[in-house]
Amino acid sequence: METVILRKDALKKIRQFSKTKYENEEKEVIGFLIGFFREEEIEITDIIIPEQTGDRTYVEVEEEVSLVNALIKSNKKGTNEVCVGYFHSHPGYRAFLSAIDIETQVYWQKVNPRNIALVYDPIHSEVKAFRVEEVEDAFREITVSIKIEN
C-alpha cells in the first residue's frame, strides 16, 4: 500500500483555511491537492483553493478552471506538479468519508486510480487520507497511511 507524504506547509494551509472558514462562517471547505506520484508514495506539496459554495455539512467546487490554471503556471516553473486528489473538511465530525464523499472519490479514482481524498477536522485537529474499493456492488473507504514531513 502506498504512503502519502504530506508536506508541513501544505498541511498548514489546509489547517488555516479550514479553521478560518469554520470560525468565521461555520462552513466546510474543499480544495485540490498538488504534488507528485512516486513509485510507492504520493507527495502532497501544496493546495489550490477554488471558488466554492457550501454550508456546515456540504461543500462543492463552483468551477475547476482554477485547478487547470494553477497547474499550467506550476508547469511553466518546471516543477511538473500534478493534482493528486482533493481535500475537504468535516468540522467536528472527525475524519471519515461520508456516502457522498465515497461517490466523489469513486469519480476521482476513475480519473486516476492513485488519486486520494484527504479529510481534515479542524475541531479535533484530525487528518486522514482515503481511497475507496469496490466490495460486492458497493464501495467502502480504505485508510491510506500519512507521513507528515518538512
Short mmCIF file of C-alpha atoms in Angstrom, two decimals:
data_model
loop_
_atom_site.label_atom_id
_atom_site.label_comp_id
_atom_site.label_asym_id
_atom_site.label_seq_id
_atom_site.Cartn_x
_atom_site.Cartn_y
_atom_site.Cartn_z
CA MET A 1 0.00 0.00 0.00
CA GLU A 2 1.24 3.46 -0.84
CA THR A 3 2.10 6.11 1.72
CA VAL A 4 1.01 9.74 1.49
CA ILE A 5 3.81 12.20 2.25
CA LEU A 6 2.10 15.38 3.41
CA ARG A 7 4.43 18.38 3.48
CA LYS A 8 4.05 20.54 6.60
CA ASP A 9 3.49 23.70 4.54
CA ALA A 10 0.58 22.08 2.68
CA LEU A 11 -0.93 20.81 5.95
CA LYS A 12 -0.55 24.28 7.49
CA LYS A 13 -2.51 25.80 4.58
CA ILE A 14 -5.26 23.16 4.94
CA ARG A 15 -5.46 23.79 8.70
CA GLN A 16 -5.56 27.58 8.37
CA PHE A 17 -8.14 27.60 5.58
CA SER A 18 -10.37 25.02 7.33
CA LYS A 19 -10.14 26.69 10.74
CA THR A 20 -10.71 30.24 9.45
CA LYS A 21 -13.68 29.25 7.28
CA TYR A 22 -15.26 27.32 10.16
CA GLU A 23 -14.65 30.02 12.79
CA ASN A 24 -15.91 32.85 10.55
CA GLU A 25 -18.73 31.16 8.62
CA GLU A 26 -19.22 27.66 10.11
CA LYS A 27 -18.61 26.08 6.69
CA GLU A 28 -16.88 23.04 5.26
CA VAL A 29 -14.10 23.72 2.76
CA ILE A 30 -12.72 21.93 -0.28
CA GLY A 31 -9.54 22.17 -2.32
CA PHE A 32 -7.22 20.34 -4.66
CA LEU A 33 -4.07 18.51 -3.56
CA ILE A 34 -0.98 19.27 -5.64
CA GLY A 35 2.18 17.19 -5.73
CA PHE A 36 3.76 14.13 -7.26
CA PHE A 37 3.02 10.45 -7.77
CA ARG A 38 6.16 8.48 -6.91
CA GLU A 39 6.66 4.70 -7.01
CA GLU A 40 5.29 3.85 -3.56
CA GLU A 41 4.38 7.34 -2.40
CA ILE A 42 2.09 10.22 -3.15
CA GLU A 43 3.70 13.51 -2.15
CA ILE A 44 1.45 16.48 -1.37
CA THR A 45 3.41 19.71 -1.69
CA ASP A 46 0.69 22.34 -1.95
CA ILE A 47 -3.04 23.01 -2.28
CA ILE A 48 -5.24 25.01 -4.60
CA ILE A 49 -8.33 26.64 -3.14
CA PRO A 50 -11.07 27.03 -5.77
CA GLU A 51 -14.22 29.14 -5.67
CA GLN A 52 -16.71 27.14 -3.62
CA THR A 53 -20.13 27.11 -2.06
CA GLY A 54 -21.48 25.16 0.88
CA ASP A 55 -22.55 25.08 4.49
CA ARG A 56 -21.57 23.29 7.72
CA THR A 57 -22.07 19.79 6.26
CA TYR A 58 -21.71 20.25 2.49
CA VAL A 59 -19.29 21.89 0.07
CA GLU A 60 -18.77 21.88 -3.69
CA VAL A 61 -16.41 23.46 -6.19
CA GLU A 62 -18.05 26.19 -8.27
CA GLU A 63 -15.56 25.90 -11.13
CA GLU A 64 -12.45 23.84 -11.80
CA VAL A 65 -10.68 26.37 -14.04
CA SER A 66 -8.54 27.46 -11.07
CA LEU A 67 -7.02 23.96 -10.92
CA VAL A 68 -6.10 23.97 -14.60
CA ASN A 69 -4.64 27.50 -14.42
CA ALA A 70 -2.58 26.68 -11.33
CA LEU A 71 -1.17 23.51 -12.90
CA ILE A 72 -0.26 25.37 -16.10
CA LYS A 73 1.52 28.02 -14.00
CA SER A 74 3.31 25.31 -11.98
CA ASN A 75 4.49 23.51 -15.11
CA LYS A 76 5.83 26.76 -16.57
CA LYS A 77 8.05 26.98 -13.47
CA GLY A 78 9.34 23.49 -14.30
CA THR A 79 8.03 21.75 -11.17
CA ASN A 80 5.82 19.28 -13.10
CA GLU A 81 3.41 19.01 -10.17
CA VAL A 82 0.04 17.38 -10.80
CA CYS A 83 -3.27 17.12 -9.00
CA VAL A 84 -3.05 14.05 -6.72
CA GLY A 85 -6.56 14.30 -5.28
CA TYR A 86 -8.72 16.62 -3.23
CA PHE A 87 -9.25 17.61 0.40
CA HIS A 88 -12.24 18.77 2.36
CA SER A 89 -13.11 19.43 5.97
CA HIS A 90 -15.53 17.80 8.41
CA PRO A 91 -15.70 20.37 11.24
CA GLY A 92 -16.48 18.50 14.46
CA TYR A 93 -17.36 15.20 12.74
CA ARG A 94 -13.89 13.58 12.64
CA ALA A 95 -12.04 12.46 9.51
CA PHE A 96 -14.01 9.88 7.51
CA LEU A 97 -15.68 9.55 4.11
CA SER A 98 -19.45 10.12 4.09
CA ALA A 99 -21.63 8.38 1.49
CA ILE A 100 -21.38 11.47 -0.75
CA ASP A 101 -17.61 11.60 -0.20
CA ILE A 102 -17.33 7.96 -1.30
CA GLU A 103 -19.22 8.77 -4.52
CA THR A 104 -16.91 11.73 -5.10
CA GLN A 105 -13.82 9.57 -4.53
CA VAL A 106 -15.11 6.93 -6.97
CA TYR A 107 -15.13 9.70 -9.60
CA TRP A 108 -11.62 10.88 -8.66
CA GLN A 109 -10.27 7.32 -8.88
CA LYS A 110 -11.82 6.90 -12.35
CA VAL A 111 -9.77 9.92 -13.42
CA ASN A 112 -6.66 8.38 -11.81
CA PRO A 113 -6.77 5.25 -9.60
CA ARG A 114 -3.98 6.71 -7.44
CA ASN A 115 -5.88 9.92 -6.53
CA ILE A 116 -6.63 10.31 -2.83
CA ALA A 117 -9.18 12.05 -0.65
CA LEU A 118 -7.84 13.86 2.38
CA VAL A 119 -10.27 14.79 5.16
CA TYR A 120 -9.43 17.28 7.91
CA ASP A 121 -11.43 18.02 11.06
CA PRO A 122 -10.37 21.48 12.34
CA ILE A 123 -12.12 20.98 15.70
CA HIS A 124 -10.31 17.74 16.60
CA SER A 125 -7.18 18.51 14.52
CA GLU A 126 -7.52 15.14 12.80
CA VAL A 127 -6.35 14.41 9.25
CA LYS A 128 -6.72 11.15 7.28
CA ALA A 129 -6.24 10.06 3.67
CA PHE A 130 -8.54 7.65 1.87
CA ARG A 131 -9.22 5.68 -1.25
CA VAL A 132 -12.24 3.54 -2.00
CA GLU A 133 -12.57 -0.03 -3.18
CA GLU A 134 -15.49 -1.94 -4.61
CA VAL A 135 -16.87 -4.77 -2.48
CA GLU A 136 -19.93 -6.73 -3.64
CA ASP A 137 -21.50 -3.93 -5.75
CA ALA A 138 -20.77 -1.27 -3.13
CA PHE A 139 -17.80 0.89 -2.24
CA ARG A 140 -16.02 1.28 1.08
CA GLU A 141 -13.27 3.55 2.30
CA ILE A 142 -9.69 2.42 2.76
CA THR A 143 -7.46 4.47 5.05
CA VAL A 144 -4.10 5.35 3.49
CA SER A 145 -1.04 5.87 5.69
CA ILE A 146 0.14 9.50 6.07
CA LYS A 147 3.60 10.77 7.00
CA ILE A 148 3.95 14.48 7.73
CA GLU A 149 7.35 15.80 6.66
CA ASN A 150 9.14 19.10 6.08
#
